[in-house]
mmCIF file with all atom_site columns, C-alpha atoms and ligand atoms in Angstrom:
data_model
loop_
_atom_site.group_PDB
_atom_site.id
_atom_site.type_symbol
_atom_site.label_atom_id
_atom_site.label_alt_id
_atom_site.label_comp_id
_atom_site.label_asym_id
_atom_site.label_entity_id
_atom_site.label_seq_id
_atom_site.pdbx_PDB_ins_code
_atom_site.Cartn_x
_atom_site.Cartn_y
_atom_site.Cartn_z
_atom_site.occupancy
_atom_site.B_iso_or_equiv
_atom_site.pdbx_formal_charge
_atom_site.auth_seq_id
_atom_site.auth_comp_id
_atom_site.auth_asym_id
_atom_site.auth_atom_id
_atom_site.pdbx_PDB_model_num
ATOM   1   C  CA  . MET A 1 1   ? 98.928  130.122 147.018 1.00 76.00 ? 1   MET A CA  1
ATOM   2   C  CA  . VAL A 1 2   ? 102.113 132.091 147.703 1.00 84.00 ? 2   VAL A CA  1
ATOM   3   C  CA  . GLN A 1 3   ? 103.404 134.850 145.462 1.00 90.00 ? 3   GLN A CA  1
ATOM   4   C  CA  . TYR A 1 4   ? 106.506 134.614 143.262 1.00 94.00 ? 4   TYR A CA  1
ATOM   5   C  CA  . LEU A 1 5   ? 106.585 130.830 142.944 1.00 94.00 ? 5   LEU A CA  1
ATOM   6   C  CA  . GLU A 1 6   ? 109.186 130.863 140.172 1.00 95.00 ? 6   GLU A CA  1
ATOM   7   C  CA  . GLU A 1 7   ? 111.525 133.153 142.148 1.00 96.00 ? 7   GLU A CA  1
ATOM   8   C  CA  . ARG A 1 8   ? 111.063 131.003 145.262 1.00 96.00 ? 8   ARG A CA  1
ATOM   9   C  CA  . GLN A 1 9   ? 112.030 127.880 143.321 1.00 96.00 ? 9   GLN A CA  1
ATOM   10  C  CA  . ALA A 1 10  ? 115.199 129.632 142.007 1.00 97.00 ? 10  ALA A CA  1
ATOM   11  C  CA  . VAL A 1 11  ? 116.247 130.602 145.550 1.00 97.00 ? 11  VAL A CA  1
ATOM   12  C  CA  . LEU A 1 12  ? 115.545 127.094 146.750 1.00 96.00 ? 12  LEU A CA  1
ATOM   13  C  CA  . ASN A 1 13  ? 117.564 125.500 143.923 1.00 96.00 ? 13  ASN A CA  1
ATOM   14  C  CA  . CYS A 1 14  ? 120.492 127.767 144.793 1.00 97.00 ? 14  CYS A CA  1
ATOM   15  C  CA  . ALA A 1 15  ? 120.220 126.935 148.513 1.00 96.00 ? 15  ALA A CA  1
ATOM   16  C  CA  . ARG A 1 16  ? 120.299 123.217 147.675 1.00 95.00 ? 16  ARG A CA  1
ATOM   17  C  CA  . GLU A 1 17  ? 123.295 123.743 145.409 1.00 96.00 ? 17  GLU A CA  1
ATOM   18  C  CA  . ILE A 1 18  ? 125.400 125.524 148.072 1.00 95.00 ? 18  ILE A CA  1
ATOM   19  C  CA  . TYR A 1 19  ? 124.647 122.553 150.320 1.00 94.00 ? 19  TYR A CA  1
ATOM   20  C  CA  . SER A 1 20  ? 125.298 119.815 147.746 1.00 94.00 ? 20  SER A CA  1
ATOM   21  C  CA  . SER A 1 21  ? 128.490 121.497 146.548 1.00 95.00 ? 21  SER A CA  1
ATOM   22  C  CA  . GLY A 1 22  ? 129.883 121.434 150.066 1.00 94.00 ? 22  GLY A CA  1
ATOM   23  C  CA  . MET A 1 23  ? 130.023 125.216 150.437 1.00 95.00 ? 23  MET A CA  1
ATOM   24  C  CA  . VAL A 1 24  ? 127.859 124.953 153.574 1.00 94.00 ? 24  VAL A CA  1
ATOM   25  C  CA  . THR A 1 25  ? 127.063 122.154 156.004 1.00 89.00 ? 25  THR A CA  1
ATOM   26  C  CA  . GLY A 1 26  ? 123.788 121.627 157.809 1.00 85.00 ? 26  GLY A CA  1
ATOM   27  C  CA  . THR A 1 27  ? 121.527 124.653 157.704 1.00 85.00 ? 27  THR A CA  1
ATOM   28  C  CA  . TRP A 1 28  ? 124.259 127.260 157.571 1.00 90.00 ? 28  TRP A CA  1
ATOM   29  C  CA  . GLY A 1 29  ? 124.506 129.760 154.753 1.00 93.00 ? 29  GLY A CA  1
ATOM   30  C  CA  . ASN A 1 30  ? 121.673 131.685 153.226 1.00 95.00 ? 30  ASN A CA  1
ATOM   31  C  CA  . VAL A 1 31  ? 120.417 132.894 149.850 1.00 97.00 ? 31  VAL A CA  1
ATOM   32  C  CA  . SER A 1 32  ? 118.229 135.837 148.833 1.00 98.00 ? 32  SER A CA  1
ATOM   33  C  CA  . ILE A 1 33  ? 117.001 137.726 145.788 1.00 98.00 ? 33  ILE A CA  1
ATOM   34  C  CA  . ARG A 1 34  ? 115.487 141.103 145.251 1.00 97.00 ? 34  ARG A CA  1
ATOM   35  C  CA  . VAL A 1 35  ? 112.020 140.632 143.749 1.00 94.00 ? 35  VAL A CA  1
ATOM   36  C  CA  . THR A 1 36  ? 112.521 142.446 140.463 1.00 77.00 ? 36  THR A CA  1
ATOM   37  C  CA  . GLY A 1 37  ? 110.788 145.785 140.209 1.00 81.00 ? 37  GLY A CA  1
ATOM   38  C  CA  . LYS A 1 38  ? 109.499 145.569 143.784 1.00 81.00 ? 38  LYS A CA  1
ATOM   39  C  CA  . LYS A 1 39  ? 110.916 146.785 147.085 1.00 91.00 ? 39  LYS A CA  1
ATOM   40  C  CA  . LEU A 1 40  ? 110.857 143.195 148.334 1.00 96.00 ? 40  LEU A CA  1
ATOM   41  C  CA  . MET A 1 41  ? 113.370 140.455 149.184 1.00 97.00 ? 41  MET A CA  1
ATOM   42  C  CA  . LEU A 1 42  ? 112.896 136.681 149.237 1.00 97.00 ? 42  LEU A CA  1
ATOM   43  C  CA  . ILE A 1 43  ? 115.214 134.857 151.642 1.00 98.00 ? 43  ILE A CA  1
ATOM   44  C  CA  . THR A 1 44  ? 115.744 131.386 153.028 1.00 97.00 ? 44  THR A CA  1
ATOM   45  C  CA  . PRO A 1 45  ? 114.277 130.849 156.517 1.00 96.00 ? 45  PRO A CA  1
ATOM   46  C  CA  . SER A 1 46  ? 116.440 130.495 159.648 1.00 95.00 ? 46  SER A CA  1
ATOM   47  C  CA  . GLY A 1 47  ? 117.790 127.037 160.587 1.00 91.00 ? 47  GLY A CA  1
ATOM   48  C  CA  . MET A 1 48  ? 115.795 124.846 158.201 1.00 90.00 ? 48  MET A CA  1
ATOM   49  C  CA  . ASP A 1 49  ? 117.107 121.862 156.221 1.00 90.00 ? 49  ASP A CA  1
ATOM   50  C  CA  . TYR A 1 50  ? 117.542 122.811 152.564 1.00 89.00 ? 50  TYR A CA  1
ATOM   51  C  CA  . GLN A 1 51  ? 116.666 119.297 151.375 1.00 87.00 ? 51  GLN A CA  1
ATOM   52  C  CA  . THR A 1 52  ? 113.174 119.362 152.853 1.00 91.00 ? 52  THR A CA  1
ATOM   53  C  CA  . LEU A 1 53  ? 112.493 123.072 152.350 1.00 93.00 ? 53  LEU A CA  1
ATOM   54  C  CA  . GLU A 1 54  ? 109.472 123.944 150.166 1.00 94.00 ? 54  GLU A CA  1
ATOM   55  C  CA  . PRO A 1 55  ? 109.089 127.117 148.053 1.00 95.00 ? 55  PRO A CA  1
ATOM   56  C  CA  . GLU A 1 56  ? 106.401 128.433 150.426 1.00 95.00 ? 56  GLU A CA  1
ATOM   57  C  CA  . ASP A 1 57  ? 108.802 128.146 153.362 1.00 96.00 ? 57  ASP A CA  1
ATOM   58  C  CA  . LEU A 1 58  ? 110.914 131.077 152.052 1.00 97.00 ? 58  LEU A CA  1
ATOM   59  C  CA  . VAL A 1 59  ? 110.276 134.421 153.633 1.00 97.00 ? 59  VAL A CA  1
ATOM   60  C  CA  . LEU A 1 60  ? 109.215 137.534 151.717 1.00 97.00 ? 60  LEU A CA  1
ATOM   61  C  CA  . LEU A 1 61  ? 110.218 140.802 153.386 1.00 97.00 ? 61  LEU A CA  1
ATOM   62  C  CA  . ASP A 1 62  ? 110.038 144.434 152.462 1.00 96.00 ? 62  ASP A CA  1
ATOM   63  C  CA  . LEU A 1 63  ? 113.332 146.298 152.387 1.00 94.00 ? 63  LEU A CA  1
ATOM   64  C  CA  . ASN A 1 64  ? 112.728 147.627 155.889 1.00 94.00 ? 64  ASN A CA  1
ATOM   65  C  CA  . GLY A 1 65  ? 112.727 144.069 157.198 1.00 95.00 ? 65  GLY A CA  1
ATOM   66  C  CA  . GLN A 1 66  ? 108.953 143.650 157.749 1.00 96.00 ? 66  GLN A CA  1
ATOM   67  C  CA  . ILE A 1 67  ? 107.648 140.176 156.882 1.00 96.00 ? 67  ILE A CA  1
ATOM   68  C  CA  . VAL A 1 68  ? 105.175 140.434 153.983 1.00 95.00 ? 68  VAL A CA  1
ATOM   69  C  CA  . GLU A 1 69  ? 104.625 136.703 153.553 1.00 94.00 ? 69  GLU A CA  1
ATOM   70  C  CA  . GLY A 1 70  ? 106.058 133.704 155.396 1.00 94.00 ? 70  GLY A CA  1
ATOM   71  C  CA  . LYS A 1 71  ? 105.342 131.452 158.349 1.00 93.00 ? 71  LYS A CA  1
ATOM   72  C  CA  . TYR A 1 72  ? 108.982 131.128 159.479 1.00 96.00 ? 72  TYR A CA  1
ATOM   73  C  CA  . GLN A 1 73  ? 111.622 133.524 160.732 1.00 96.00 ? 73  GLN A CA  1
ATOM   74  C  CA  . PRO A 1 74  ? 113.970 134.760 157.996 1.00 97.00 ? 74  PRO A CA  1
ATOM   75  C  CA  . SER A 1 75  ? 117.678 133.856 158.039 1.00 96.00 ? 75  SER A CA  1
ATOM   76  C  CA  . ILE A 1 76  ? 119.537 135.538 160.898 1.00 96.00 ? 76  ILE A CA  1
ATOM   77  C  CA  . GLU A 1 77  ? 121.599 137.376 158.262 1.00 96.00 ? 77  GLU A CA  1
ATOM   78  C  CA  . ALA A 1 78  ? 118.481 138.973 156.724 1.00 97.00 ? 78  ALA A CA  1
ATOM   79  C  CA  . GLY A 1 79  ? 119.698 142.403 157.944 1.00 97.00 ? 79  GLY A CA  1
ATOM   80  C  CA  . LEU A 1 80  ? 122.909 141.989 155.958 1.00 98.00 ? 80  LEU A CA  1
ATOM   81  C  CA  . HIS A 1 81  ? 121.045 141.034 152.800 1.00 98.00 ? 81  HIS A CA  1
ATOM   82  C  CA  . LEU A 1 82  ? 118.629 143.952 153.232 1.00 97.00 ? 82  LEU A CA  1
ATOM   83  C  CA  . GLY A 1 83  ? 121.505 146.390 153.770 1.00 97.00 ? 83  GLY A CA  1
ATOM   84  C  CA  . ILE A 1 84  ? 123.059 145.250 150.506 1.00 97.00 ? 84  ILE A CA  1
ATOM   85  C  CA  . TYR A 1 85  ? 119.848 145.695 148.481 1.00 97.00 ? 85  TYR A CA  1
ATOM   86  C  CA  . GLN A 1 86  ? 119.338 149.136 150.041 1.00 96.00 ? 86  GLN A CA  1
ATOM   87  C  CA  . GLN A 1 87  ? 122.859 150.242 149.092 1.00 96.00 ? 87  GLN A CA  1
ATOM   88  C  CA  . ARG A 1 88  ? 123.347 148.469 145.781 1.00 96.00 ? 88  ARG A CA  1
ATOM   89  C  CA  . PRO A 1 89  ? 120.738 149.005 143.064 1.00 95.00 ? 89  PRO A CA  1
ATOM   90  C  CA  . ASP A 1 90  ? 122.966 146.924 140.719 1.00 96.00 ? 90  ASP A CA  1
ATOM   91  C  CA  . ILE A 1 91  ? 122.555 143.840 142.882 1.00 97.00 ? 91  ILE A CA  1
ATOM   92  C  CA  . ASN A 1 92  ? 119.562 141.465 142.792 1.00 97.00 ? 92  ASN A CA  1
ATOM   93  C  CA  . ALA A 1 93  ? 120.956 138.339 144.462 1.00 98.00 ? 93  ALA A CA  1
ATOM   94  C  CA  . VAL A 1 94  ? 123.093 137.547 147.522 1.00 98.00 ? 94  VAL A CA  1
ATOM   95  C  CA  . VAL A 1 95  ? 124.630 134.216 148.456 1.00 98.00 ? 95  VAL A CA  1
ATOM   96  C  CA  . HIS A 1 96  ? 126.304 133.531 151.785 1.00 98.00 ? 96  HIS A CA  1
ATOM   97  C  CA  . VAL A 1 97  ? 128.401 130.414 152.340 1.00 97.00 ? 97  VAL A CA  1
ATOM   98  C  CA  . HIS A 1 98  ? 130.943 128.954 154.761 1.00 97.00 ? 98  HIS A CA  1
ATOM   99  C  CA  . SER A 1 99  ? 133.153 127.328 152.100 1.00 97.00 ? 99  SER A CA  1
ATOM   100 C  CA  . PRO A 1 100 ? 136.342 125.910 153.676 1.00 97.00 ? 100 PRO A CA  1
ATOM   101 C  CA  . TYR A 1 101 ? 139.112 127.464 151.586 1.00 98.00 ? 101 TYR A CA  1
ATOM   102 C  CA  . ALA A 1 102 ? 137.595 130.954 151.648 1.00 98.00 ? 102 ALA A CA  1
ATOM   103 C  CA  . VAL A 1 103 ? 136.994 130.590 155.365 1.00 98.00 ? 103 VAL A CA  1
ATOM   104 C  CA  . ALA A 1 104 ? 140.666 129.678 155.846 1.00 98.00 ? 104 ALA A CA  1
ATOM   105 C  CA  . PHE A 1 105 ? 141.471 133.185 154.518 1.00 98.00 ? 105 PHE A CA  1
ATOM   106 C  CA  . ALA A 1 106 ? 138.764 134.675 156.755 1.00 98.00 ? 106 ALA A CA  1
ATOM   107 C  CA  . VAL A 1 107 ? 140.378 133.032 159.767 1.00 98.00 ? 107 VAL A CA  1
ATOM   108 C  CA  . ALA A 1 108 ? 143.903 134.081 158.772 1.00 98.00 ? 108 ALA A CA  1
ATOM   109 C  CA  . ARG A 1 109 ? 142.314 137.486 158.045 1.00 98.00 ? 109 ARG A CA  1
ATOM   110 C  CA  . LYS A 1 110 ? 144.154 137.757 154.772 1.00 98.00 ? 110 LYS A CA  1
ATOM   111 C  CA  . ASN A 1 111 ? 142.722 139.010 151.484 1.00 98.00 ? 111 ASN A CA  1
ATOM   112 C  CA  . ILE A 1 112 ? 142.214 136.449 148.709 1.00 98.00 ? 112 ILE A CA  1
ATOM   113 C  CA  . PRO A 1 113 ? 144.481 137.704 145.891 1.00 98.00 ? 113 PRO A CA  1
ATOM   114 C  CA  . VAL A 1 114 ? 143.527 137.928 142.235 1.00 98.00 ? 114 VAL A CA  1
ATOM   115 C  CA  . ILE A 1 115 ? 145.714 135.094 140.981 1.00 98.00 ? 115 ILE A CA  1
ATOM   116 C  CA  . LEU A 1 116 ? 143.532 133.598 138.264 1.00 98.00 ? 116 LEU A CA  1
ATOM   117 C  CA  . GLU A 1 117 ? 142.130 135.113 135.118 1.00 97.00 ? 117 GLU A CA  1
ATOM   118 C  CA  . GLU A 1 118 ? 138.723 133.769 136.161 1.00 97.00 ? 118 GLU A CA  1
ATOM   119 C  CA  . THR A 1 119 ? 138.998 135.715 139.405 1.00 98.00 ? 119 THR A CA  1
ATOM   120 C  CA  . ALA A 1 120 ? 139.761 138.905 137.488 1.00 98.00 ? 120 ALA A CA  1
ATOM   121 C  CA  . GLN A 1 121 ? 136.898 138.262 135.054 1.00 97.00 ? 121 GLN A CA  1
ATOM   122 C  CA  . VAL A 1 122 ? 134.158 137.228 137.450 1.00 97.00 ? 122 VAL A CA  1
ATOM   123 C  CA  . VAL A 1 123 ? 135.104 138.988 140.702 1.00 98.00 ? 123 VAL A CA  1
ATOM   124 C  CA  . GLY A 1 124 ? 137.420 141.744 139.551 1.00 97.00 ? 124 GLY A CA  1
ATOM   125 C  CA  . HIS A 1 125 ? 139.063 142.558 142.903 1.00 98.00 ? 125 HIS A CA  1
ATOM   126 C  CA  . GLU A 1 126 ? 140.848 141.014 145.875 1.00 98.00 ? 126 GLU A CA  1
ATOM   127 C  CA  . VAL A 1 127 ? 138.413 139.609 148.376 1.00 98.00 ? 127 VAL A CA  1
ATOM   128 C  CA  . GLU A 1 128 ? 138.939 141.578 151.566 1.00 98.00 ? 128 GLU A CA  1
ATOM   129 C  CA  . VAL A 1 129 ? 138.116 140.520 155.117 1.00 98.00 ? 129 VAL A CA  1
ATOM   130 C  CA  . ALA A 1 130 ? 135.562 142.620 156.973 1.00 98.00 ? 130 ALA A CA  1
ATOM   131 C  CA  . ARG A 1 131 ? 136.160 143.382 160.632 1.00 97.00 ? 131 ARG A CA  1
ATOM   132 C  CA  . TYR A 1 132 ? 134.859 140.719 163.033 1.00 98.00 ? 132 TYR A CA  1
ATOM   133 C  CA  . ALA A 1 133 ? 131.357 141.029 164.458 1.00 97.00 ? 133 ALA A CA  1
ATOM   134 C  CA  . HIS A 1 134 ? 128.939 138.359 165.725 1.00 97.00 ? 134 HIS A CA  1
ATOM   135 C  CA  . CYS A 1 135 ? 126.883 136.500 163.111 1.00 96.00 ? 135 CYS A CA  1
ATOM   136 C  CA  . GLY A 1 136 ? 123.361 137.852 162.706 1.00 95.00 ? 136 GLY A CA  1
ATOM   137 C  CA  . SER A 1 137 ? 124.180 141.186 164.392 1.00 97.00 ? 137 SER A CA  1
ATOM   138 C  CA  . GLN A 1 138 ? 123.315 144.597 162.980 1.00 96.00 ? 138 GLN A CA  1
ATOM   139 C  CA  . GLN A 1 139 ? 126.965 145.509 163.558 1.00 97.00 ? 139 GLN A CA  1
ATOM   140 C  CA  . LEU A 1 140 ? 128.060 142.720 161.155 1.00 98.00 ? 140 LEU A CA  1
ATOM   141 C  CA  . ALA A 1 141 ? 125.505 143.942 158.596 1.00 97.00 ? 141 ALA A CA  1
ATOM   142 C  CA  . ASP A 1 142 ? 126.765 147.543 158.880 1.00 98.00 ? 142 ASP A CA  1
ATOM   143 C  CA  . ILE A 1 143 ? 130.436 146.554 158.677 1.00 98.00 ? 143 ILE A CA  1
ATOM   144 C  CA  . ALA A 1 144 ? 129.879 144.295 155.671 1.00 98.00 ? 144 ALA A CA  1
ATOM   145 C  CA  . VAL A 1 145 ? 127.674 146.746 153.738 1.00 98.00 ? 145 VAL A CA  1
ATOM   146 C  CA  . GLN A 1 146 ? 130.257 149.470 154.243 1.00 98.00 ? 146 GLN A CA  1
ATOM   147 C  CA  . ALA A 1 147 ? 133.148 147.184 153.212 1.00 98.00 ? 147 ALA A CA  1
ATOM   148 C  CA  . LEU A 1 148 ? 131.309 146.061 150.057 1.00 98.00 ? 148 LEU A CA  1
ATOM   149 C  CA  . GLY A 1 149 ? 130.968 149.721 148.996 1.00 97.00 ? 149 GLY A CA  1
ATOM   150 C  CA  . ASP A 1 150 ? 129.366 150.387 145.633 1.00 96.00 ? 150 ASP A CA  1
ATOM   151 C  CA  . LYS A 1 151 ? 131.324 147.979 143.453 1.00 95.00 ? 151 LYS A CA  1
ATOM   152 C  CA  . LYS A 1 152 ? 132.586 144.848 145.240 1.00 98.00 ? 152 LYS A CA  1
ATOM   153 C  CA  . LYS A 1 153 ? 131.113 141.458 144.408 1.00 98.00 ? 153 LYS A CA  1
ATOM   154 C  CA  . ALA A 1 154 ? 132.548 139.485 147.315 1.00 98.00 ? 154 ALA A CA  1
ATOM   155 C  CA  . LEU A 1 155 ? 133.614 139.911 150.909 1.00 98.00 ? 155 LEU A CA  1
ATOM   156 C  CA  . LEU A 1 156 ? 134.983 137.667 153.634 1.00 98.00 ? 156 LEU A CA  1
ATOM   157 C  CA  . LEU A 1 157 ? 133.451 137.907 157.101 1.00 98.00 ? 157 LEU A CA  1
ATOM   158 C  CA  . ALA A 1 158 ? 136.236 137.397 159.670 1.00 98.00 ? 158 ALA A CA  1
ATOM   159 C  CA  . ASN A 1 159 ? 136.209 133.908 161.310 1.00 98.00 ? 159 ASN A CA  1
ATOM   160 C  CA  . HIS A 1 160 ? 132.913 133.172 159.617 1.00 97.00 ? 160 HIS A CA  1
ATOM   161 C  CA  . GLY A 1 161 ? 132.343 133.004 155.866 1.00 97.00 ? 161 GLY A CA  1
ATOM   162 C  CA  . LEU A 1 162 ? 131.914 134.538 152.437 1.00 98.00 ? 162 LEU A CA  1
ATOM   163 C  CA  . ILE A 1 163 ? 129.240 136.816 150.992 1.00 98.00 ? 163 ILE A CA  1
ATOM   164 C  CA  . THR A 1 164 ? 128.849 137.169 147.211 1.00 98.00 ? 164 THR A CA  1
ATOM   165 C  CA  . LEU A 1 165 ? 126.641 139.441 145.145 1.00 98.00 ? 165 LEU A CA  1
ATOM   166 C  CA  . GLY A 1 166 ? 125.289 139.322 141.635 1.00 98.00 ? 166 GLY A CA  1
ATOM   167 C  CA  . GLU A 1 167 ? 122.892 140.836 139.148 1.00 96.00 ? 167 GLU A CA  1
ATOM   168 C  CA  . ASP A 1 168 ? 121.106 137.531 139.464 1.00 96.00 ? 168 ASP A CA  1
ATOM   169 C  CA  . LEU A 1 169 ? 121.467 134.263 141.344 1.00 97.00 ? 169 LEU A CA  1
ATOM   170 C  CA  . THR A 1 170 ? 123.552 132.672 138.609 1.00 97.00 ? 170 THR A CA  1
ATOM   171 C  CA  . GLU A 1 171 ? 126.152 135.398 138.985 1.00 97.00 ? 171 GLU A CA  1
ATOM   172 C  CA  . ALA A 1 172 ? 126.157 135.445 142.800 1.00 98.00 ? 172 ALA A CA  1
ATOM   173 C  CA  . LEU A 1 173 ? 126.609 131.654 142.838 1.00 98.00 ? 173 LEU A CA  1
ATOM   174 C  CA  . LYS A 1 174 ? 129.339 131.820 140.218 1.00 98.00 ? 174 LYS A CA  1
ATOM   175 C  CA  . VAL A 1 175 ? 131.229 134.421 142.298 1.00 98.00 ? 175 VAL A CA  1
ATOM   176 C  CA  . SER A 1 176 ? 131.053 132.014 145.270 1.00 98.00 ? 176 SER A CA  1
ATOM   177 C  CA  . TYR A 1 177 ? 132.499 129.145 143.258 1.00 98.00 ? 177 TYR A CA  1
ATOM   178 C  CA  . ILE A 1 178 ? 135.294 131.266 141.777 1.00 98.00 ? 178 ILE A CA  1
ATOM   179 C  CA  . VAL A 1 179 ? 136.249 132.843 145.136 1.00 98.00 ? 179 VAL A CA  1
ATOM   180 C  CA  . GLU A 1 180 ? 136.359 129.393 146.750 1.00 98.00 ? 180 GLU A CA  1
ATOM   181 C  CA  . LYS A 1 181 ? 138.456 127.997 143.868 1.00 98.00 ? 181 LYS A CA  1
ATOM   182 C  CA  . THR A 1 182 ? 140.792 131.040 144.037 1.00 98.00 ? 182 THR A CA  1
ATOM   183 C  CA  . ALA A 1 183 ? 141.254 130.544 147.768 1.00 98.00 ? 183 ALA A CA  1
ATOM   184 C  CA  . MET A 1 184 ? 142.035 126.870 147.239 1.00 98.00 ? 184 MET A CA  1
ATOM   185 C  CA  . ILE A 1 185 ? 144.583 127.502 144.472 1.00 98.00 ? 185 ILE A CA  1
ATOM   186 C  CA  . SER A 1 186 ? 146.199 130.285 146.540 1.00 98.00 ? 186 SER A CA  1
ATOM   187 C  CA  . ILE A 1 187 ? 146.750 127.923 149.438 1.00 98.00 ? 187 ILE A CA  1
ATOM   188 C  CA  . TYR A 1 188 ? 148.172 125.160 147.175 1.00 98.00 ? 188 TYR A CA  1
ATOM   189 C  CA  . ALA A 1 189 ? 150.341 127.591 145.189 1.00 98.00 ? 189 ALA A CA  1
ATOM   190 C  CA  . SER A 1 190 ? 151.729 129.129 148.376 1.00 97.00 ? 190 SER A CA  1
ATOM   191 C  CA  . THR A 1 191 ? 153.056 125.673 149.409 1.00 97.00 ? 191 THR A CA  1
ATOM   192 C  CA  . LEU A 1 192 ? 155.033 125.568 146.142 1.00 97.00 ? 192 LEU A CA  1
ATOM   193 C  CA  . GLY A 1 193 ? 156.540 129.015 146.361 1.00 96.00 ? 193 GLY A CA  1
ATOM   194 C  CA  . THR A 1 194 ? 155.734 132.664 145.824 1.00 95.00 ? 194 THR A CA  1
ATOM   195 C  CA  . ILE A 1 195 ? 152.196 133.550 144.730 1.00 95.00 ? 195 ILE A CA  1
ATOM   196 C  CA  . HIS A 1 196 ? 152.141 135.907 141.728 1.00 97.00 ? 196 HIS A CA  1
ATOM   197 C  CA  . SER A 1 197 ? 148.980 138.038 141.618 1.00 97.00 ? 197 SER A CA  1
ATOM   198 C  CA  . LEU A 1 198 ? 147.784 139.611 138.386 1.00 98.00 ? 198 LEU A CA  1
ATOM   199 C  CA  . SER A 1 199 ? 148.601 143.306 138.054 1.00 98.00 ? 199 SER A CA  1
ATOM   200 C  CA  . PRO A 1 200 ? 145.800 145.837 138.625 1.00 97.00 ? 200 PRO A CA  1
ATOM   201 C  CA  . GLU A 1 201 ? 145.987 146.714 134.904 1.00 97.00 ? 201 GLU A CA  1
ATOM   202 C  CA  . ASP A 1 202 ? 145.511 143.091 133.882 1.00 98.00 ? 202 ASP A CA  1
ATOM   203 C  CA  . VAL A 1 203 ? 142.689 142.638 136.401 1.00 97.00 ? 203 VAL A CA  1
ATOM   204 C  CA  . SER A 1 204 ? 140.906 145.674 135.071 1.00 96.00 ? 204 SER A CA  1
ATOM   205 C  CA  . PHE A 1 205 ? 141.439 144.660 131.417 1.00 96.00 ? 205 PHE A CA  1
ATOM   206 C  CA  . LEU A 1 206 ? 140.214 141.092 131.982 1.00 97.00 ? 206 LEU A CA  1
ATOM   207 C  CA  . ASN A 1 207 ? 137.209 142.255 134.007 1.00 96.00 ? 207 ASN A CA  1
ATOM   208 C  CA  . GLN A 1 208 ? 136.122 144.784 131.379 1.00 94.00 ? 208 GLN A CA  1
ATOM   209 C  CA  . SER A 1 209 ? 136.618 142.470 128.426 1.00 92.00 ? 209 SER A CA  1
ATOM   210 C  CA  . PHE A 1 210 ? 134.733 139.672 130.169 1.00 90.00 ? 210 PHE A CA  1
ATOM   211 C  CA  . LYS A 1 211 ? 131.721 141.963 130.547 1.00 83.00 ? 211 LYS A CA  1
ATOM   212 C  CA  . ASN A 1 212 ? 131.696 142.406 126.784 1.00 75.00 ? 212 ASN A CA  1
ATOM   213 C  CA  . TYR A 1 213 ? 131.804 138.698 125.935 1.00 73.00 ? 213 TYR A CA  1
ATOM   214 C  CA  . GLY A 1 214 ? 128.038 138.656 125.618 1.00 59.00 ? 214 GLY A CA  1
ATOM   215 C  CA  . GLN A 1 215 ? 127.699 134.888 125.690 1.00 57.00 ? 215 GLN A CA  1
ATOM   216 C  CA  . GLU A 1 216 ? 129.171 134.359 129.095 1.00 51.00 ? 216 GLU A CA  1
ATOM   217 C  CA  . LYS A 1 217 ? 128.208 135.905 132.318 1.00 47.00 ? 217 LYS A CA  1
HETATM 218 ZN ZN1 . LIG B 2 .   ? 127.173 132.548 158.089 1.00 84.96 ? 1   LIG B ZN1 1
#
């Protein structure tokens, strides 16, 4: 019997959702959580079909990257996820997708602007593009962790994809959806004319007041 069955099921549900929502195709993308109160991370395995994945197929690692439990290799981006948990005590979940509209910005190497109130509320900042490095490399992990800093919730990986962070999986997944929607609306709006971003003051106000809603997250 594997440990953390409930947590494994939550990671698996999220992995299936990023696939069914079209934010990844095939076995791309990956999902992890910090096991609360422990110096451990649960992550999807490398290159396995999310539809047939079982909770025990997920890989449990310590924060130095040693496998604690698991019969498969962890996602190739495990180093990136580990780097985030090491740097960000506020973060307990990381979602990585290749959603098409966000990736369009990652290819154009342009920041996704804060054009919607939802973006200000849920993300709270422009989504920048990290410098290009090969997928799965330690260099990519280092670049991304540095670019995320101590506050950012989302980052584009040049010519690759999107990484989103949250206090929990619900938040990390929500940030992915909102960033993808923001990227889509930006592209449509730019075909109609000038894009008007929200001012930094409005972004800050909306982000702060959203945190105090209580009901929503
Ligand atoms: Zn990727």
